[in-house]
mmCIF file of C-alpha atoms in Angstrom:
data_model
loop_
_atom_site.group_PDB
_atom_site.id
_atom_site.type_symbol
_atom_site.label_atom_id
_atom_site.label_comp_id
_atom_site.label_asym_id
_atom_site.label_seq_id
_atom_site.Cartn_x
_atom_site.Cartn_y
_atom_site.Cartn_z
ATOM 1 C CA UNK A 5 278.910 283.999 -25.656
ATOM 2 C CA UNK A 6 280.849 287.078 -24.574
ATOM 3 C CA UNK A 7 281.840 287.461 -20.910
ATOM 4 C CA UNK A 8 279.685 290.558 -20.412
ATOM 5 C CA UNK A 9 276.631 288.730 -21.786
ATOM 6 C CA UNK A 10 277.237 285.745 -19.519
ATOM 7 C CA UNK A 11 277.439 287.925 -16.416
ATOM 8 C CA UNK A 12 274.392 289.929 -17.530
ATOM 9 C CA UNK A 13 272.184 286.816 -17.600
ATOM 10 C CA UNK A 14 273.770 284.851 -14.726
ATOM 11 C CA UNK A 15 271.604 285.238 -11.588
ATOM 12 C CA UNK A 16 274.489 284.407 -9.253
ATOM 13 C CA UNK A 17 276.922 286.839 -10.867
ATOM 14 C CA UNK A 18 274.520 289.719 -11.497
ATOM 15 C CA UNK A 19 272.190 291.255 -8.906
ATOM 16 C CA UNK A 20 270.007 292.568 -11.712
ATOM 17 C CA UNK A 21 269.838 289.188 -13.451
ATOM 18 C CA UNK A 22 268.667 287.308 -10.360
ATOM 19 C CA UNK A 23 265.283 289.036 -10.621
ATOM 20 C CA UNK A 24 264.849 288.061 -14.275
ATOM 21 C CA UNK A 25 266.527 284.729 -14.931
ATOM 22 C CA UNK A 26 266.226 281.309 -13.368
ATOM 23 C CA UNK A 27 268.850 278.691 -12.623
ATOM 24 C CA UNK A 28 268.789 275.037 -11.726
ATOM 25 C CA UNK A 29 271.282 273.085 -9.664
ATOM 26 C CA UNK A 30 271.551 269.451 -10.667
ATOM 27 C CA UNK A 31 272.476 267.170 -7.734
ATOM 28 C CA UNK A 32 274.475 264.592 -9.673
ATOM 29 C CA UNK A 33 277.711 264.699 -7.621
ATOM 30 C CA UNK A 34 277.424 262.869 -4.276
ATOM 31 C CA UNK A 35 281.101 262.143 -3.561
ATOM 32 C CA UNK A 36 283.350 264.717 -1.911
ATOM 33 C CA UNK A 37 287.140 264.867 -1.697
ATOM 34 C CA UNK A 38 287.463 267.012 1.437
ATOM 35 C CA UNK A 39 285.741 267.256 4.800
ATOM 36 C CA UNK A 40 284.941 270.769 5.981
ATOM 37 C CA UNK A 41 284.328 271.011 9.699
ATOM 38 C CA UNK A 42 281.139 273.002 9.056
ATOM 39 C CA UNK A 43 279.618 270.648 6.485
ATOM 40 C CA UNK A 44 276.922 267.991 6.778
ATOM 41 C CA UNK A 45 275.782 266.520 3.477
ATOM 42 C CA UNK A 46 272.264 265.087 3.434
ATOM 43 C CA UNK A 47 270.599 263.666 0.362
ATOM 44 C CA UNK A 48 267.011 263.421 1.617
ATOM 45 C CA UNK A 49 266.389 266.641 3.484
ATOM 46 C CA UNK A 50 263.285 268.372 2.124
ATOM 47 C CA UNK A 51 262.812 271.144 4.679
ATOM 48 C CA UNK A 52 266.196 272.876 4.849
ATOM 49 C CA UNK A 53 267.709 275.397 2.480
ATOM 50 C CA UNK A 54 271.467 275.287 2.593
ATOM 51 C CA UNK A 55 274.345 273.971 0.475
ATOM 52 C CA UNK A 56 275.090 270.267 0.433
ATOM 53 C CA UNK A 57 271.558 268.909 0.666
ATOM 54 C CA UNK A 58 269.128 267.562 -1.912
ATOM 55 C CA UNK A 59 265.920 265.548 -2.010
ATOM 56 C CA UNK A 60 267.700 262.910 -4.112
ATOM 57 C CA UNK A 61 270.820 262.339 -6.161
ATOM 58 C CA UNK A 62 270.082 262.310 -9.881
ATOM 59 C CA UNK A 63 271.545 260.276 -12.692
ATOM 60 C CA UNK A 64 272.775 262.244 -15.710
ATOM 61 C CA UNK A 65 269.692 261.092 -17.618
ATOM 62 C CA UNK A 66 267.353 262.335 -14.893
ATOM 63 C CA UNK A 67 269.234 265.635 -14.743
ATOM 64 C CA UNK A 68 268.823 266.168 -18.474
ATOM 65 C CA UNK A 69 265.084 265.498 -18.167
ATOM 66 C CA UNK A 70 264.799 268.215 -15.536
ATOM 67 C CA UNK A 71 266.475 270.718 -17.796
ATOM 68 C CA UNK A 72 264.233 269.735 -20.700
ATOM 69 C CA UNK A 73 261.136 270.236 -18.536
ATOM 70 C CA UNK A 74 262.142 273.767 -17.549
ATOM 71 C CA UNK A 75 263.151 274.758 -21.058
ATOM 72 C CA UNK A 76 259.909 273.430 -22.533
ATOM 73 C CA UNK A 77 257.858 275.415 -20.015
ATOM 74 C CA UNK A 78 259.815 278.623 -20.690
ATOM 75 C CA UNK A 79 260.902 279.116 -17.070
ATOM 76 C CA UNK A 80 263.434 281.800 -18.057
ATOM 77 C CA UNK A 81 266.252 279.358 -17.406
ATOM 78 C CA UNK A 82 269.671 280.829 -18.183
ATOM 79 C CA UNK A 83 272.066 278.833 -16.004
ATOM 80 C CA UNK A 84 272.525 275.150 -15.268
ATOM 81 C CA UNK A 85 274.820 274.572 -12.313
ATOM 82 C CA UNK A 86 276.281 271.589 -10.515
ATOM 83 C CA UNK A 87 277.094 272.293 -6.889
ATOM 84 C CA UNK A 88 276.977 268.981 -5.111
ATOM 85 C CA UNK A 89 275.889 267.619 -2.814
ATOM 86 C CA UNK A 90 279.585 266.638 -2.843
ATOM 87 C CA UNK A 91 282.294 268.231 -4.951
ATOM 88 C CA UNK A 92 281.437 268.138 -8.668
ATOM 89 C CA UNK A 93 285.034 267.559 -9.760
ATOM 90 C CA UNK A 94 285.226 264.375 -7.674
ATOM 91 C CA UNK A 95 282.391 262.815 -9.711
ATOM 92 C CA UNK A 96 282.553 261.650 -13.334
ATOM 93 C CA UNK A 97 278.762 262.024 -13.513
ATOM 94 C CA UNK A 98 279.337 265.786 -13.434
ATOM 95 C CA UNK A 99 281.083 265.772 -16.789
ATOM 96 C CA UNK A 100 278.671 263.287 -18.335
ATOM 97 C CA UNK A 101 275.791 265.573 -17.340
ATOM 98 C CA UNK A 102 277.483 268.747 -18.543
ATOM 99 C CA UNK A 103 278.341 267.274 -21.946
ATOM 100 C CA UNK A 104 274.783 266.044 -22.480
ATOM 101 C CA UNK A 105 273.242 269.414 -21.613
ATOM 102 C CA UNK A 106 275.762 271.338 -23.700
ATOM 103 C CA UNK A 107 274.984 269.179 -26.745
ATOM 104 C CA UNK A 108 271.236 269.714 -26.457
ATOM 105 C CA UNK A 109 271.134 273.256 -25.054
ATOM 106 C CA UNK A 110 274.332 275.076 -26.085
ATOM 107 C CA UNK A 111 272.700 278.444 -25.343
ATOM 108 C CA UNK A 112 272.522 277.714 -21.590
ATOM 109 C CA UNK A 113 275.351 278.855 -19.315
ATOM 110 C CA UNK A 114 276.991 275.911 -17.582
ATOM 111 C CA UNK A 115 278.377 276.616 -14.130
ATOM 112 C CA UNK A 116 280.188 274.487 -11.550
ATOM 113 C CA UNK A 117 280.877 275.140 -7.873
ATOM 114 C CA UNK A 118 283.960 273.439 -6.431
ATOM 115 C CA UNK A 119 286.369 273.446 -3.515
ATOM 116 C CA UNK A 120 289.179 273.650 -6.068
ATOM 117 C CA UNK A 121 291.147 270.574 -5.010
ATOM 118 C CA UNK A 122 290.862 268.955 -8.461
ATOM 119 C CA UNK A 123 290.440 272.154 -10.441
ATOM 120 C CA UNK A 124 293.765 272.135 -12.277
ATOM 121 C CA UNK A 125 293.499 268.376 -12.844
ATOM 122 C CA UNK A 126 290.066 268.599 -14.446
ATOM 123 C CA UNK A 127 290.064 272.084 -15.926
ATOM 124 C CA UNK A 128 290.450 270.826 -19.491
ATOM 125 C CA UNK A 129 287.497 268.476 -18.960
ATOM 126 C CA UNK A 130 285.402 271.400 -17.702
ATOM 127 C CA UNK A 131 286.211 273.536 -20.731
ATOM 128 C CA UNK A 132 285.522 270.667 -23.137
ATOM 129 C CA UNK A 133 282.182 270.103 -21.411
ATOM 130 C CA UNK A 134 281.123 273.671 -22.154
ATOM 131 C CA UNK A 135 281.547 275.234 -18.702
ATOM 132 C CA UNK A 136 281.941 279.006 -18.865
ATOM 133 C CA UNK A 137 281.538 280.116 -15.251
ATOM 134 C CA UNK A 138 282.979 278.743 -12.043
ATOM 135 C CA UNK A 139 282.693 279.230 -8.296
ATOM 136 C CA UNK A 140 285.591 278.257 -6.041
ATOM 137 C CA UNK A 141 285.179 278.166 -2.271
ATOM 138 C CA UNK A 142 288.373 279.438 -0.656
ATOM 139 C CA UNK A 143 288.294 279.950 3.104
ATOM 140 C CA UNK A 144 291.933 280.499 4.004
ATOM 141 C CA UNK A 145 295.322 281.692 2.878
ATOM 142 C CA UNK A 146 297.551 280.373 5.663
ATOM 143 C CA UNK A 147 297.898 276.616 6.278
ATOM 144 C CA UNK A 148 297.430 277.044 10.041
ATOM 145 C CA UNK A 149 294.018 278.587 9.358
ATOM 146 C CA UNK A 150 292.988 275.965 6.799
ATOM 147 C CA UNK A 151 293.981 273.241 9.248
ATOM 148 C CA UNK A 152 291.294 274.511 11.624
ATOM 149 C CA UNK A 153 288.636 274.437 8.901
ATOM 150 C CA UNK A 154 289.263 271.091 7.153
ATOM 151 C CA UNK A 155 289.443 267.630 8.742
ATOM 152 C CA UNK A 156 290.939 265.789 5.781
ATOM 153 C CA UNK A 157 291.659 265.964 2.064
ATOM 154 C CA UNK A 158 291.663 263.082 -0.421
ATOM 155 C CA UNK A 159 293.851 263.746 -3.444
ATOM 156 C CA UNK A 160 295.037 261.320 -6.112
ATOM 157 C CA UNK A 161 294.320 258.253 -4.019
ATOM 158 C CA UNK A 162 295.915 259.521 -0.821
ATOM 159 C CA UNK A 163 294.186 260.881 2.273
ATOM 160 C CA UNK A 164 295.832 263.824 4.027
ATOM 161 C CA UNK A 165 295.109 265.209 7.481
ATOM 162 C CA UNK A 166 296.370 268.096 9.577
ATOM 163 C CA UNK A 167 298.897 270.498 8.091
ATOM 164 C CA UNK A 168 299.512 268.245 5.073
ATOM 165 C CA UNK A 169 295.821 268.420 4.154
ATOM 166 C CA UNK A 170 295.775 272.186 4.552
ATOM 167 C CA UNK A 171 298.859 272.739 2.399
ATOM 168 C CA UNK A 172 297.639 270.362 -0.316
ATOM 169 C CA UNK A 173 294.235 272.040 -0.556
ATOM 170 C CA UNK A 174 295.520 275.633 -0.505
ATOM 171 C CA UNK A 175 298.175 274.950 -3.122
ATOM 172 C CA UNK A 176 295.630 273.361 -5.448
ATOM 173 C CA UNK A 177 292.988 276.040 -4.861
ATOM 174 C CA UNK A 178 295.192 278.997 -5.720
ATOM 175 C CA UNK A 179 296.820 277.236 -8.671
ATOM 176 C CA UNK A 180 293.387 276.182 -9.925
ATOM 177 C CA UNK A 181 292.065 279.725 -9.591
ATOM 178 C CA UNK A 182 294.899 281.112 -11.682
ATOM 179 C CA UNK A 183 294.575 278.369 -14.300
ATOM 180 C CA UNK A 184 290.800 278.817 -14.599
ATOM 181 C CA UNK A 185 291.170 282.567 -15.137
ATOM 182 C CA UNK A 186 293.898 281.972 -17.715
ATOM 183 C CA UNK A 187 291.539 279.550 -19.490
ATOM 184 C CA UNK A 188 288.993 282.343 -19.878
ATOM 185 C CA UNK A 189 286.398 281.212 -17.337
ATOM 186 C CA UNK A 190 284.350 283.705 -15.343
ATOM 187 C CA UNK A 191 285.313 283.054 -11.723
ATOM 188 C CA UNK A 192 283.522 283.806 -8.468
ATOM 189 C CA UNK A 193 285.201 283.155 -5.120
ATOM 190 C CA UNK A 194 283.033 282.063 -2.194
ATOM 191 C CA UNK A 195 284.432 282.517 1.307
ATOM 192 C CA UNK A 196 282.634 281.321 4.430
ATOM 193 C CA UNK A 197 283.098 283.832 7.251
ATOM 194 C CA UNK A 198 283.921 281.840 10.390
ATOM 195 C CA UNK A 199 284.301 284.266 13.311
ATOM 196 C CA UNK A 200 287.408 283.692 15.358
ATOM 197 C CA UNK A 201 288.937 281.382 12.770
ATOM 198 C CA UNK A 202 289.291 283.004 9.350
ATOM 199 C CA UNK A 203 287.832 286.513 9.720
ATOM 200 C CA UNK A 204 291.258 288.143 9.523
ATOM 201 C CA UNK A 205 292.093 286.302 6.289
ATOM 202 C CA UNK A 206 288.924 287.049 4.304
ATOM 203 C CA UNK A 207 290.244 290.450 3.083
ATOM 204 C CA UNK A 208 293.519 288.772 2.098
ATOM 205 C CA UNK A 209 291.579 286.205 0.059
ATOM 206 C CA UNK A 210 289.799 289.088 -1.670
ATOM 207 C CA UNK A 211 293.063 290.830 -2.457
ATOM 208 C CA UNK A 212 294.825 287.722 -3.765
ATOM 209 C CA UNK A 213 291.850 286.642 -5.871
ATOM 210 C CA UNK A 214 291.336 290.167 -7.160
ATOM 211 C CA UNK A 215 294.894 290.694 -8.336
ATOM 212 C CA UNK A 216 294.726 287.337 -10.123
ATOM 213 C CA UNK A 217 291.668 288.456 -12.061
ATOM 214 C CA UNK A 218 288.683 286.817 -10.346
ATOM 215 C CA UNK A 219 285.410 288.518 -11.264
ATOM 216 C CA UNK A 220 283.358 288.428 -8.064
ATOM 217 C CA UNK A 221 283.530 287.520 -4.376
ATOM 218 C CA UNK A 222 280.750 286.160 -2.189
ATOM 219 C CA UNK A 223 281.307 286.390 1.575
ATOM 220 C CA UNK A 224 278.763 284.053 3.146
ATOM 221 C CA UNK A 225 277.960 283.460 6.808
ATOM 222 C CA UNK A 226 278.855 280.254 8.582
ATOM 223 C CA UNK A 227 275.918 277.934 9.202
ATOM 224 C CA UNK A 228 276.872 276.441 12.604
ATOM 225 C CA UNK A 229 276.712 272.662 12.285
ATOM 226 C CA UNK A 230 278.905 269.548 12.424
ATOM 227 C CA UNK A 231 282.139 270.293 14.308
ATOM 228 C CA UNK A 232 281.361 274.026 14.203
ATOM 229 C CA UNK A 233 277.838 273.689 15.615
ATOM 230 C CA UNK A 234 278.790 275.608 18.773
ATOM 231 C CA UNK A 235 280.170 278.618 16.901
ATOM 232 C CA UNK A 236 278.129 281.774 16.362
ATOM 233 C CA UNK A 237 276.681 282.589 12.955
ATOM 234 C CA UNK A 238 277.964 285.995 11.789
ATOM 235 C CA UNK A 239 275.408 288.780 12.036
ATOM 236 C CA UNK A 240 274.123 290.698 9.043
ATOM 237 C CA UNK A 241 276.188 293.708 10.135
ATOM 238 C CA UNK A 242 279.342 291.593 10.378
ATOM 239 C CA UNK A 243 278.812 290.244 6.874
ATOM 240 C CA UNK A 244 278.111 293.722 5.514
ATOM 241 C CA UNK A 245 281.223 295.129 7.186
ATOM 242 C CA UNK A 246 283.393 292.356 5.764
ATOM 243 C CA UNK A 247 281.972 292.862 2.272
ATOM 244 C CA UNK A 248 282.684 296.575 2.488
ATOM 245 C CA UNK A 249 286.303 295.847 3.389
ATOM 246 C CA UNK A 250 286.678 293.292 0.600
ATOM 247 C CA UNK A 251 285.032 295.624 -1.902
ATOM 248 C CA UNK A 252 288.310 297.550 -1.960
ATOM 249 C CA UNK A 253 289.882 294.580 -3.760
ATOM 250 C CA UNK A 254 287.107 293.091 -5.927
ATOM 251 C CA UNK A 255 283.330 293.357 -6.570
ATOM 252 C CA UNK A 256 281.079 291.760 -3.958
ATOM 253 C CA UNK A 257 277.959 289.629 -4.328
ATOM 254 C CA UNK A 258 275.194 290.701 -1.939
ATOM 255 C CA UNK A 259 272.173 288.625 -3.026
ATOM 256 C CA UNK A 260 273.350 285.078 -2.178
ATOM 257 C CA UNK A 261 270.760 282.663 -0.746
ATOM 258 C CA UNK A 262 273.161 279.793 0.125
ATOM 259 C CA UNK A 263 271.208 277.547 -2.218
ATOM 260 C CA UNK A 264 270.564 273.833 -1.975
ATOM 261 C CA UNK A 265 272.268 271.395 -4.336
ATOM 262 C CA UNK A 266 268.891 270.915 -6.066
ATOM 263 C CA UNK A 267 267.766 274.561 -6.150
ATOM 264 C CA UNK A 268 265.478 275.526 -9.018
ATOM 265 C CA UNK A 269 263.979 278.803 -10.193
ATOM 266 C CA UNK A 270 264.709 282.450 -9.521
ATOM 267 C CA UNK A 271 266.882 283.155 -6.459
ATOM 268 C CA UNK A 272 264.648 283.519 -3.430
ATOM 269 C CA UNK A 273 261.683 281.927 -5.228
ATOM 270 C CA UNK A 274 262.838 278.329 -5.493
ATOM 271 C CA UNK A 275 260.421 275.687 -6.682
ATOM 272 C CA UNK A 276 260.036 272.160 -5.373
ATOM 273 C CA UNK A 277 261.411 270.367 -8.418
ATOM 274 C CA UNK A 278 260.303 266.944 -7.186
ATOM 275 C CA UNK A 279 256.712 268.183 -7.047
ATOM 276 C CA UNK A 280 257.105 269.944 -10.397
ATOM 277 C CA UNK A 281 258.290 266.761 -12.089
ATOM 278 C CA UNK A 282 255.556 264.690 -10.417
ATOM 279 C CA UNK A 283 252.867 267.088 -11.660
ATOM 280 C CA UNK A 284 254.353 266.957 -15.153
ATOM 281 C CA UNK A 285 254.248 263.151 -15.177
ATOM 282 C CA UNK A 286 250.648 263.145 -13.916
ATOM 283 C CA UNK A 287 249.709 265.566 -16.686
ATOM 284 C CA UNK A 288 251.350 263.402 -19.335
ATOM 285 C CA UNK A 289 249.659 260.248 -18.041
ATOM 286 C CA UNK A 290 246.285 262.000 -18.025
ATOM 287 C CA UNK A 291 246.714 263.176 -21.622
ATOM 288 C CA UNK A 292 247.616 259.648 -22.708
ATOM 289 C CA UNK A 293 244.610 258.250 -20.873
ATOM 290 C CA UNK A 294 242.037 260.623 -22.390
ATOM 291 C CA UNK A 295 243.523 260.284 -25.842
#
C-alpha cells in the first residue's frame, strides 16, 4: 500500500479519515521498559479514557478474535494498533499478534505506538510483522529535561536512573526515529506538553523530527497524575498556541482523543469492546440453541 493511501485511511494520521474509518487498539503488551512520572498503568479501569489503561490484557489469540469480529461485522476497520498498556516493543506478544493479523488480514494497516527505547533493536521485527505506521512519544531533547520526566529506564537487562536514564532514552529515541524513517515507515511523533518542564523544548522536537522526515506531530496535554498529579493540565489555548508554533516545522494533528489501550471504533465514538464481544457470544450461543 502506498504511503498516501495509508495516510488517507488512517484515522490517527488523517483528520478526514477519522470520521470515516475505525481503528482498534489491542492491549496485548503489559510490560513497560521506562517509567514516566506522569504515567499510571491500570489494566481493569472501565470508566476512564486515557492512554495506558484497559479492561483486560489480551492474549494474541483473543486479540485476533476481536479483529475477526469487527471485520466480519463490517465496522469500517482500517487500522489495528498496539499501544500498551505498557510499551509494545518490550513484549514479544506484540509481534506474535501482529504477525497473526498480517497473515489473515494483510489489507489492514498495522500500527504501533512506542516510547522508542527498543525501536532500533526491534525495527526489523516490526517490518517483518507487517507494520507500516508508527508513533513515537518524544518529550525532550536535552538530558536535563528528560531527567525530570522519567524515573528510570530498563535497557538490555540494565536499569538506569537519573541522567544515565535520560541519555540512554534520548539517544535511542532519536536514532530509532531516523532508522524507522529510513526503513520507509510512516512516523508520527507524540509529545506531551508539561508546563514548566518541557514547554520550551516542544518546538525543538518538532524541528528535529521534521528535518529528519517525520510525517506528523501530535502535541497532547499532560494528564496530571502519578508524580505529576499536582501540575496543571495545559489549557486548550496553550495547546493550540504550541501547535501553531510547531506547525512551522511539521504538520500537526488536531483531532487526538488520547485513546485507551483497548480503544475500538471511530475516534470519539469508541465502543465497549468487552460488551460487544459478550453480545456476540450470546448471539452465537442462542443460534446454536435454537438450531
